């Protein structure tokens, strides 16, 4: 009986949380744009000749 209850409860709870998350308020508008700058080089430790 407990296994049947858990088998039914888990999908129902997951569905309820998913529905609630879908009706969440939209995020507030950011003042600045979201920009991510990634800089990388391929120099090794000994490539500078020092």
C-alpha positions as semicolon CSV with decimal commas, in nm:
position;residue;x (nm);y (nm);z (nm)
1;X;0,000;0,000;0,000
2;X;0,280;0,243;0,089
3;X;0,463;0,168;-0,235
4;X;0,150;0,239;-0,438
5;X;0,099;0,567;-0,251
6;X;0,459;0,674;-0,313
7;X;0,430;0,574;-0,678
8;X;0,128;0,799;-0,714
9;X;0,248;1,084;-0,494
10;X;0,584;1,147;-0,662
11;X;0,449;1,217;-1,016
12;X;0,161;1,426;-0,881
13;X;0,397;1,637;-0,666
14;X;0,638;1,681;-0,959
15;X;0,354;1,791;-1,184
16;X;0,224;2,038;-0,924
17;X;0,569;2,194;-0,878
18;X;0,611;2,220;-1,256
19;X;0,277;2,394;-1,298
20;X;0,357;2,635;-1,016
21;X;0,698;2,717;-1,167
22;X;0,534;2,790;-1,503
23;X;0,317;3,059;-1,346
24;X;0,601;3,238;-1,168
25;X;0,642;3,611;-1,214
26;X;0,870;3,716;-1,501
27;X;1,216;3,831;-1,395
28;X;1,272;4,202;-1,343
29;X;1,435;4,386;-1,630
30;X;1,806;4,440;-1,578
31;X;1,948;4,791;-1,604
32;X;2,259;4,669;-1,783
33;X;2,292;4,405;-2,054
34;X;2,431;4,068;-1,960
35;X;2,769;4,049;-2,132
36;X;3,028;3,785;-2,054
37;X;3,378;3,838;-2,194
38;X;3,611;3,538;-2,187
39;X;3,975;3,596;-2,277
40;X;4,224;3,313;-2,318
41;X;4,562;3,255;-2,478
42;X;4,761;2,949;-2,572
43;X;5,096;3,056;-2,432
44;X;5,267;2,801;-2,215
45;X;5,500;2,871;-1,923
46;X;5,815;2,861;-2,139
47;X;5,675;3,023;-2,458
48;X;5,787;3,373;-2,357
49;X;6,157;3,282;-2,374
50;X;6,245;3,404;-2,027
